[in-house]
XYZ file of C-alpha atoms in Angstrom:
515
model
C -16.701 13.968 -35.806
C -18.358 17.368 -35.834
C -17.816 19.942 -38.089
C -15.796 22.972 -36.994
C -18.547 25.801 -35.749
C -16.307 28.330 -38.050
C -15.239 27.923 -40.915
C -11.585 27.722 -40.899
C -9.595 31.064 -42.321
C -5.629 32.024 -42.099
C -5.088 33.604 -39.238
C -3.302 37.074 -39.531
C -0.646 37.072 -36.530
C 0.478 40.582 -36.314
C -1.706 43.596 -36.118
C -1.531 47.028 -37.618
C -2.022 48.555 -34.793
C 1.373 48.964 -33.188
C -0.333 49.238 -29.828
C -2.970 46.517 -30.555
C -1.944 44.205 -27.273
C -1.880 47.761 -24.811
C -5.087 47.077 -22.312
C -7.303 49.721 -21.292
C -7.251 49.341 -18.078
C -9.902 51.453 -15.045
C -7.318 53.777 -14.244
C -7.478 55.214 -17.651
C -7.517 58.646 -17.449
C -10.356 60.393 -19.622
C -10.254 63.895 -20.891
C -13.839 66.308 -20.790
C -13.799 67.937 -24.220
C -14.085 71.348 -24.357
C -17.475 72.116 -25.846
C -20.921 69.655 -26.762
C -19.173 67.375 -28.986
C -20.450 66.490 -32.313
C -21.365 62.668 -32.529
C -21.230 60.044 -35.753
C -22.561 56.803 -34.963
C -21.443 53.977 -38.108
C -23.344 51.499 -37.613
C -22.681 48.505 -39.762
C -25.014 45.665 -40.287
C -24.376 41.813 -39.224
C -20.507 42.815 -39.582
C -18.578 39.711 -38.939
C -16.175 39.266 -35.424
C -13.229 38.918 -37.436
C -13.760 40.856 -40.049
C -11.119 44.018 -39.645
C -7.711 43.889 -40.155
C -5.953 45.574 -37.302
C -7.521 42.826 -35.294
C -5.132 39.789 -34.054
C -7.383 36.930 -35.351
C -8.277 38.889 -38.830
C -8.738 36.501 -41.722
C -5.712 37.223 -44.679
C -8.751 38.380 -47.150
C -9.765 40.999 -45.247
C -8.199 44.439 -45.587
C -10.209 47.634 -43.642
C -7.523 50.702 -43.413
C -10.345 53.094 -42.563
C -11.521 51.188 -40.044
C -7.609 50.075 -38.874
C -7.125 54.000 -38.944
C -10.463 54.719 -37.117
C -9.135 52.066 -34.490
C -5.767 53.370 -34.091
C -7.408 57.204 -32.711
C -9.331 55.570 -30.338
C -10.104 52.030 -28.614
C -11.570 49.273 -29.577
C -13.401 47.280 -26.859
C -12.853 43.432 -27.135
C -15.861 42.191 -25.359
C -18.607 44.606 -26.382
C -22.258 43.103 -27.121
C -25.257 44.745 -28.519
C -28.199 43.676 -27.327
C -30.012 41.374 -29.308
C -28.738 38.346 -31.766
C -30.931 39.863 -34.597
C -30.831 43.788 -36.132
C -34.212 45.321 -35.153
C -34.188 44.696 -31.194
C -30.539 45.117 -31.468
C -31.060 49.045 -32.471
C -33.744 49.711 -30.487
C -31.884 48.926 -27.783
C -28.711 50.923 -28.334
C -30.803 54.019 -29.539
C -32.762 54.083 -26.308
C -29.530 52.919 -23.739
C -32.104 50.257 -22.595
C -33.351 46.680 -22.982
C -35.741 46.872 -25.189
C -37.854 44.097 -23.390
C -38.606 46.727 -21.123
C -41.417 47.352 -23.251
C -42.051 43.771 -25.161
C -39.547 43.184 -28.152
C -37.635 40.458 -27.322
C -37.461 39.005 -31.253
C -39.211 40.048 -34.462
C -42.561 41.384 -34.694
C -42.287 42.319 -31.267
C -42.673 45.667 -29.558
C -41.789 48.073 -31.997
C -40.087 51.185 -30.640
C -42.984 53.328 -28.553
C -42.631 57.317 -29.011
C -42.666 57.614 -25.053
C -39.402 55.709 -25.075
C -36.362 58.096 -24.853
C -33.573 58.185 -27.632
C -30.555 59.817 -28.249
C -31.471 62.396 -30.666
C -34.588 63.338 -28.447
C -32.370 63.941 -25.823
C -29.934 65.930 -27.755
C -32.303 68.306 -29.039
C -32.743 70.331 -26.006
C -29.300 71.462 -26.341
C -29.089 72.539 -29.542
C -28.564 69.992 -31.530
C -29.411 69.300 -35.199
C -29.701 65.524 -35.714
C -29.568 63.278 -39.071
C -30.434 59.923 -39.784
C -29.380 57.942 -42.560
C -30.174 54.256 -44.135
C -31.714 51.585 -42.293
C -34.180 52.097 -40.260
C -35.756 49.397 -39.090
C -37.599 49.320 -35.601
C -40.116 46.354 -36.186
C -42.617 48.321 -37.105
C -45.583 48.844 -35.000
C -45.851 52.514 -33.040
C -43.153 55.078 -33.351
C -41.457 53.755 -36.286
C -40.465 56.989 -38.410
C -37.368 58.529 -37.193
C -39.042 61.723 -37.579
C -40.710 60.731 -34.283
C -37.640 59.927 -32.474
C -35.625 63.258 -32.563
C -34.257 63.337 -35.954
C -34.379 66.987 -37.813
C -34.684 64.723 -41.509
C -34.407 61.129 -42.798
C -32.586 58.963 -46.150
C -33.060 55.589 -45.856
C -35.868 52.841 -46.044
C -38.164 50.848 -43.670
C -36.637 47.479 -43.657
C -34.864 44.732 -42.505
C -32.796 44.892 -45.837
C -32.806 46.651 -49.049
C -31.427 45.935 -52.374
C -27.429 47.444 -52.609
C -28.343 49.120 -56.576
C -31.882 48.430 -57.573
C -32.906 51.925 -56.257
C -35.569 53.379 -58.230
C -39.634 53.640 -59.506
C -38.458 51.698 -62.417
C -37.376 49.315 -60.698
C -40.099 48.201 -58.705
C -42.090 48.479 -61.362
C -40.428 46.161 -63.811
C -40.975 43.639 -60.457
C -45.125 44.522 -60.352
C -44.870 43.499 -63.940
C -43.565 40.112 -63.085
C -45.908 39.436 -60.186
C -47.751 41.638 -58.704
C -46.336 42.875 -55.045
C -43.166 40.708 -55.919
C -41.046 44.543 -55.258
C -42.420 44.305 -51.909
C -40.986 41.118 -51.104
C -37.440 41.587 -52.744
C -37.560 44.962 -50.647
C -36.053 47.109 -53.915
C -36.967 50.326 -55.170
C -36.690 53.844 -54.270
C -35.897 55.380 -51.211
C -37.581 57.540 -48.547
C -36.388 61.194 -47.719
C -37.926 62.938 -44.865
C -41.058 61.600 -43.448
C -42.395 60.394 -46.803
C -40.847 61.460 -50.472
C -39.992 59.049 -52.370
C -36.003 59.111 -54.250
C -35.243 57.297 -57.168
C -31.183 56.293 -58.190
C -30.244 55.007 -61.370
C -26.691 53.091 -61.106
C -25.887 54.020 -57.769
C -25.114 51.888 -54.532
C -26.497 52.517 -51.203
C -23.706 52.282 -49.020
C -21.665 55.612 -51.674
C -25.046 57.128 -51.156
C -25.572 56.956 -47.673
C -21.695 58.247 -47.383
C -22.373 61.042 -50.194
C -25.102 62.214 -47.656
C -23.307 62.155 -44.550
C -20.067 64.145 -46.181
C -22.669 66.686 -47.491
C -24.355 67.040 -44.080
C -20.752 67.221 -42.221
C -19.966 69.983 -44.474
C -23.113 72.091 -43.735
C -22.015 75.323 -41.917
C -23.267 74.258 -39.171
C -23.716 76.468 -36.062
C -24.579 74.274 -33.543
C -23.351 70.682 -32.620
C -24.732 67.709 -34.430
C -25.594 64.291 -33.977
C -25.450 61.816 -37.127
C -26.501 58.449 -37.222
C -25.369 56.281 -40.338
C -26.897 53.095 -40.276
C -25.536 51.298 -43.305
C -27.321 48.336 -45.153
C -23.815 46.979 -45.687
C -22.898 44.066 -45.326
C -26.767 42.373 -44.660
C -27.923 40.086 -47.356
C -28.198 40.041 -50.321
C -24.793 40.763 -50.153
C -24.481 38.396 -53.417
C -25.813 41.570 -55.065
C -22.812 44.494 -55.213
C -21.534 47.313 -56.603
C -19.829 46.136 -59.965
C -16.667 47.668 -59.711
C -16.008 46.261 -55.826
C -17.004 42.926 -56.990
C -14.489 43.250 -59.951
C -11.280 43.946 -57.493
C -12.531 40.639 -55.417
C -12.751 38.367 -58.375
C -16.838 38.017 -58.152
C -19.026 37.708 -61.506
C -22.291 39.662 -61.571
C -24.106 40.354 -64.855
C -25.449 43.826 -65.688
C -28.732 44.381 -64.746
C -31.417 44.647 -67.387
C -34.980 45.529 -65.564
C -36.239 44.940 -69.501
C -34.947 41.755 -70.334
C -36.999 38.601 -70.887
C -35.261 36.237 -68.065
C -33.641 37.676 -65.204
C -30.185 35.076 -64.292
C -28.833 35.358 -60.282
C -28.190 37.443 -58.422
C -31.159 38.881 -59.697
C -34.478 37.050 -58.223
C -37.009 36.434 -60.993
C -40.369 35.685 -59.987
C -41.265 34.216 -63.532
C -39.379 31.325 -62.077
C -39.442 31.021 -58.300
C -41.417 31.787 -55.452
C -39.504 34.179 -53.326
C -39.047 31.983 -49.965
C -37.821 29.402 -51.836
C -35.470 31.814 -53.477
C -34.681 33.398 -50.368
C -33.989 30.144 -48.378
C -31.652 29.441 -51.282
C -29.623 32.285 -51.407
C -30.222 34.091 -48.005
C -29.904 31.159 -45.870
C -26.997 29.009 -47.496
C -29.182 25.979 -48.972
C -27.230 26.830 -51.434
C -23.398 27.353 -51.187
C -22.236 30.657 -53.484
C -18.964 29.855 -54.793
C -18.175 33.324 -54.973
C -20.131 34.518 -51.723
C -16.760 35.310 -49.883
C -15.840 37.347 -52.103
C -18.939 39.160 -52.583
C -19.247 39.665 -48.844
C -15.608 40.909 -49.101
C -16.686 43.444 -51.562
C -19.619 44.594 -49.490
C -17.016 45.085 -46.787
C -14.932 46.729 -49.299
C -17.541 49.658 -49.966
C -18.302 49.227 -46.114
C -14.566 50.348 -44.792
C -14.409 53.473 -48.225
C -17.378 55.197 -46.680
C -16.041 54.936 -43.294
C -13.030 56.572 -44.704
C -15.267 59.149 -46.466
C -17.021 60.115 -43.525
C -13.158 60.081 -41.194
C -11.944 62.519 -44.539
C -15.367 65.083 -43.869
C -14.637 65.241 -40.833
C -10.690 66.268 -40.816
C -11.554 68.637 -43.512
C -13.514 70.190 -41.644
C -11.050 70.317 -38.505
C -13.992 69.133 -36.530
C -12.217 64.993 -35.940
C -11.237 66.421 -32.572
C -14.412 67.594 -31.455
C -16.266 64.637 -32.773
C -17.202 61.281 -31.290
C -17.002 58.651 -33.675
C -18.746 55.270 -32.520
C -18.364 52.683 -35.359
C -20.585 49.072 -33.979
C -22.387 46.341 -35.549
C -26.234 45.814 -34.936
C -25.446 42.075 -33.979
C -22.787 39.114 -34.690
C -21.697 38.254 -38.638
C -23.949 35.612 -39.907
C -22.605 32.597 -41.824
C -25.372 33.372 -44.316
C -23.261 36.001 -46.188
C -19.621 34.289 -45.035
C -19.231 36.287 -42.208
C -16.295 35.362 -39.758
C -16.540 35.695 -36.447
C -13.627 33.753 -35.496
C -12.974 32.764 -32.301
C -16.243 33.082 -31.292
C -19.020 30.314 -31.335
C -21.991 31.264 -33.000
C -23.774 33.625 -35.941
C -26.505 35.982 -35.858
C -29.572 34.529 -34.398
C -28.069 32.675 -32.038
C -27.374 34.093 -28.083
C -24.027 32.211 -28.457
C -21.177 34.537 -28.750
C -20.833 35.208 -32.191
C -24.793 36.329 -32.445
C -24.297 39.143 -30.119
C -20.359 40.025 -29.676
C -19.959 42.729 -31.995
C -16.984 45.240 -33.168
C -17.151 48.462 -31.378
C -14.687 51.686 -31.303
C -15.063 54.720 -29.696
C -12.718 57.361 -31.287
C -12.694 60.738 -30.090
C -8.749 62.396 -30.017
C -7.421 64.094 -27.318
C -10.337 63.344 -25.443
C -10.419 59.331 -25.542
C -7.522 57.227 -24.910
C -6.269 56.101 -28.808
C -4.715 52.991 -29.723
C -6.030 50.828 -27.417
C -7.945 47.543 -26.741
C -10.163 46.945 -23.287
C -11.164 43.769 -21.950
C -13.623 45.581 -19.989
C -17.473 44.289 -20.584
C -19.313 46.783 -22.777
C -22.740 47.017 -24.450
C -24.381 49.100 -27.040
C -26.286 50.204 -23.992
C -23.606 52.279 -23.046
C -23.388 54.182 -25.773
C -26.152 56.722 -24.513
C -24.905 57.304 -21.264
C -21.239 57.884 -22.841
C -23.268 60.338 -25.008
C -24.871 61.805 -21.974
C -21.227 62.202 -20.143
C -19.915 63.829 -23.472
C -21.920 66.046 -24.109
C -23.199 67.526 -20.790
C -26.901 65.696 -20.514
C -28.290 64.490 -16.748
C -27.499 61.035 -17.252
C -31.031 59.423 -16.517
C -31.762 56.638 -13.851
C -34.048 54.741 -16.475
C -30.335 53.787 -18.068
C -29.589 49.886 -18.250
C -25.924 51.096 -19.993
C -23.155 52.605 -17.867
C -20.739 55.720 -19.299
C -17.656 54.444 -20.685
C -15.075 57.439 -19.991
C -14.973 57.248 -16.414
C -12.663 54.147 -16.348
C -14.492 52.371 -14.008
C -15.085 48.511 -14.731
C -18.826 47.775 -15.447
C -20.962 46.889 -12.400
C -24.026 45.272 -13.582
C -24.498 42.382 -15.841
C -25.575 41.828 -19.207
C -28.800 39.749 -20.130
C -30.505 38.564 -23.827
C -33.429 36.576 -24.320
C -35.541 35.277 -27.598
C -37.768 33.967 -25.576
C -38.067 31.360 -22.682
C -36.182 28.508 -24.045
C -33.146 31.045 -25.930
C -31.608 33.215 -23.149
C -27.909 34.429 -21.700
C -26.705 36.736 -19.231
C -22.893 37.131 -18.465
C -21.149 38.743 -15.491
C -17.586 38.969 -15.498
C -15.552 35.896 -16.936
C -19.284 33.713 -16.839
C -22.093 33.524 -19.093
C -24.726 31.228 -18.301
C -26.608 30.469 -22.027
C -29.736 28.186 -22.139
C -29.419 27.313 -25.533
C -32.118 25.910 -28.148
C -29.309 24.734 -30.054
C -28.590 25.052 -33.764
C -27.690 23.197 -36.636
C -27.347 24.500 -40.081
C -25.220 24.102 -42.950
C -21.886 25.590 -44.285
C -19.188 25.978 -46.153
C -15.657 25.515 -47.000
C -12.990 27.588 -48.261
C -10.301 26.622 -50.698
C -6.825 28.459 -51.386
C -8.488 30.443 -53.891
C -11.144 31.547 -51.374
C -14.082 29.851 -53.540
C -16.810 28.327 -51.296
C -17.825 24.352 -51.222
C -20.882 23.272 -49.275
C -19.187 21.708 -46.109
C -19.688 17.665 -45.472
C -21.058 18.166 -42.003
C -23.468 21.062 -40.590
C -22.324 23.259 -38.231
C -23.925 22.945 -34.723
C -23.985 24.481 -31.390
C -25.142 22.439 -27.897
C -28.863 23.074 -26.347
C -29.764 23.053 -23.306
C -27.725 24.672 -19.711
C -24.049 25.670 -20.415
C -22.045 27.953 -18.140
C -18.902 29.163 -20.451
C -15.963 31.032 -18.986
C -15.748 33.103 -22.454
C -12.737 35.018 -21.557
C -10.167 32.141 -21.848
C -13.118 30.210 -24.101
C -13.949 32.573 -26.337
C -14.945 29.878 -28.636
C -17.248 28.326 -26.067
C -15.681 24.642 -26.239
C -16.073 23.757 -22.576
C -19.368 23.670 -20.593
C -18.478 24.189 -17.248
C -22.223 23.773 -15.598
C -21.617 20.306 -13.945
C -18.029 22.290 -12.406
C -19.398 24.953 -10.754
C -22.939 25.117 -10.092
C -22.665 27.485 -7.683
C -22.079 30.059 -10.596
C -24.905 28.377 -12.706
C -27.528 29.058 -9.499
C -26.076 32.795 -9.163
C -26.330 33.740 -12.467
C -29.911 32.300 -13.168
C -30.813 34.079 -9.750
C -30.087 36.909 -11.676
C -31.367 36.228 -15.043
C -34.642 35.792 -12.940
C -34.541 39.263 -11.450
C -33.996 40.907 -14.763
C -36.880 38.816 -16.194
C -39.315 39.849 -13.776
C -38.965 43.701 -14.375
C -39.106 43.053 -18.206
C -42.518 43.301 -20.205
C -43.873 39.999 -21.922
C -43.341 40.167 -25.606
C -45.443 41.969 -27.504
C -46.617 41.723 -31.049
C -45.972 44.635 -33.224
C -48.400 43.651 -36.228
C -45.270 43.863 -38.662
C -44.377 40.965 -41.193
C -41.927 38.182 -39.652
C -39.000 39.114 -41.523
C -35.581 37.858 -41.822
């Protein structure tokens, strides 16, 4: 027998939101705000399925009131995807409202983000706009990579796919050189990058207060025009078994104080006295080995995760600009079981085109202009987050689009593809999604009452080759249903084939393959 594709959590019953089983349904009716709204995209990092407590299916562990409370003024949309299984083709793609394999980035190293290609901030500008990014940034390198060159007025952040959570400064990086030379490179620590290229140290700190520190400062600018601010937090991406001491405390999770000086560094801290960094990396990044504590830690990351959302909600009240403001809070791309993620009931983790890599959380909150307190079953992408914007805030809503607005109420009319690459691809319309599958097998974990981790018995696997899911009554993808009805399997490959043949091939970027 097969292990279990997720690993098995309580399941919280009741939500917090009283109206949690209300259904937005086409007919809602959406309000036109007033003036150019102010926008504040949260954009969380391999944030798992399950992992928010208003939701039905919500593990017991798991408590997120700013989230629940960011959920309850607005709706939460139930089958929303971004747009790849991974981070950096994932943003790309929601930045730009298109597939980014319109111009050759299907996976990493792929494509980068060109400066031709339109963006959200760029578009904004025109009208007045003052724009903000802050934390990750990560676009697979290659052309247009600085944010700077995408329509955003300044920059805090880094150039990664990751970034250490409290090993922020010169000193740091440093005391890594000193170890092995270029060893800071590969742990991706050290200080970070303001504007296009000065360099900030913190002592002490944690990325995910700093990034909220900087978007409550920049919310409570006098500002005199509207503003559009992009928070793209680190949190919760590996190494989530590094934290913030003081989270980690409240979830039970050991961490020793770090010491850039002393002789032997002990885990969480990598030391490259004593191992070579993939090894490391494959260890502790990609569950060879199982963290006892790495629940917990992840909880803590989650922890810090859900205080700066609530940070950011408290700016903006304080302000009295919440009702004027569209808040978007997504994830890049599914949880991954590398940091415990649970994406319960879906199938699947990040890197996969199965469910769980690329169903993702997603709320749009905006009061008294968006309906509040609900959940839609309608099909929704990251994609169509721009031309939401566009709706919002006045812009011509551009025929080069691959999203569709979200406030007219109408039920999406196109379908929504993926693809790795020739052999990895999905594309769902309606109920069906037609995956061809590589497969996957890799190993897990277990969870005792305690919430301490075991390595699992079994890996946990997922089917390859042709399978045709109905993934509204399957969420969990148990049934293929290609021998049933291939009548759907030939429609929707007829129309995987279409898309495919007005996308670019992939194209390498000349950036490291990283994970």
């Amino acid at each position: 027998m097969k292990a279990a594709l997720i690993p098995q959590f309580p399941v919280l019953l009741a939500s917090i939101i009283s109206t949690c089983s209300s259904v937005l349904h086409a007919e809602t009716k959406v309000s036109q705000p007033a003036e150019k709204p102010n926008i504040v995209i949260l954009l969380a990092d391999d944030m798992g399925y399950a992992d928010m407590s208003f939701l039905p299916q919500s593990p017991k562990d798991v408590n997120t009131p700013n989230i629940d409370r960011l959920a309850q003024t607005g709706t939460y949309y139930r089958h929303a995807y971004g747009t790849a299984a991974i981070c950096s083709p994932a943003r790309v793609g929601f930045i730009t409202g298109r597939y980014q394999q319109r111009w050759g980035n299907y996976w990493y190293s792929q494509g980068g983000l060109p400066k031709e290609e339109p963006t959200i901030p760029k578009a904004l500008k025109p009208l007045g706009y003052a724009t903000f990014k802050i934390g990750k940034n990560h676009t697979n390198g290659g052309t247009g990579a600085h944010p700077l060159d995408h329509g955003f007025d300044d920059f805090l952040g880094f150039f990664h796919h990751t970034w250490d959570y409290i090993r922020l400064s010169e000193e740091d990086t440093t005391a890594y050189n000193a170890r092995r030379k270029g060893s800071a490179a590969t742990a991706t620590i050290g200080a970070l990058i303001r504007g296009r290229d000065t360099r900030v140290s913190y002592e002490n700190r944690y990325t995910t207060d700093i990034f909220a520190e900087e978007a409550v400062k920049f919310i409570k600018r006098d500002h005199k025009s509207p503003f559009y601010l992009q928070l793209s937090f680190n949190a919760v991406h590996h190494p989530t078994y590094i934290g913030k001491p003081e989270y980690l405390e409240k979830f039970g999770a050991p961490q020793p104080k770090w010491d850039r000086d002393a002789d032997s560094w002990e885990f969480p801290f990598w030391d490259p006295k004593k191992i070579g960094w993939q090894k490391w990396h494959q260890q502790w990044g990609h569950l060879k080995s199982v963290d006892p504590y790495g629940r917990k830690r992840y909880l803590a990351c989650v922890h810090g995760l859900d205080l700066a959302v609530g940070r950011v909600l408290d700016a903006l009240e304080e302000k009295g600009l919440r009702k004027n403001t569209l808040v978007v809070f997504i994830s890049d791309n599914g949880g991954t079981i590398n940091t415990y993620a649970n994406n319960t009931p879906l199938a699947g983790y990040k890197y996969m085109n199965g469910e769980g890599g690329i169903r993702i959380p997603m709320i749009l909150s905006m009061p008294g202009t968006l309906p509040e307190g609900s959940m839609s079953d309608d099909l929704a992408s990251t994609l169509d987050i721009f031309p939401t914007i566009a709706d919002l805030s006045g812009l011509k809503k551009s025929d080069l689009f691959d999203g569709e607005s979200l406030i007219d109420g109408t039920p999406r009319s196109a379908e929504l593809h993926w693809e790795k690459n020739g052999n990895d691809w999905a594309v769902r319309k309606g109920k069906w999604k037609l995956h061809r599958s590589s497969g996957w097998n890799h190993s897990t974990y277990t969870l005792d009452d305690k919430n301490m981790a075991s390595p699992a018995k079994e890996n946990v696997t997922y089917p390859k080759g042709l399978l045709l899911y109905n993934v509204v009554d399957d969420p969990g993808c148990t049934t293929n249903l290609a021998d049933k009805h291939p009548e759907v399997v030939a429609m929707l490959l007829e129309l995987h084939n279409k898309w495919r043949a007005q996308m670019a091939k992939p194209k390498r970027s000349g950036s490291l393959h990283i994970r």
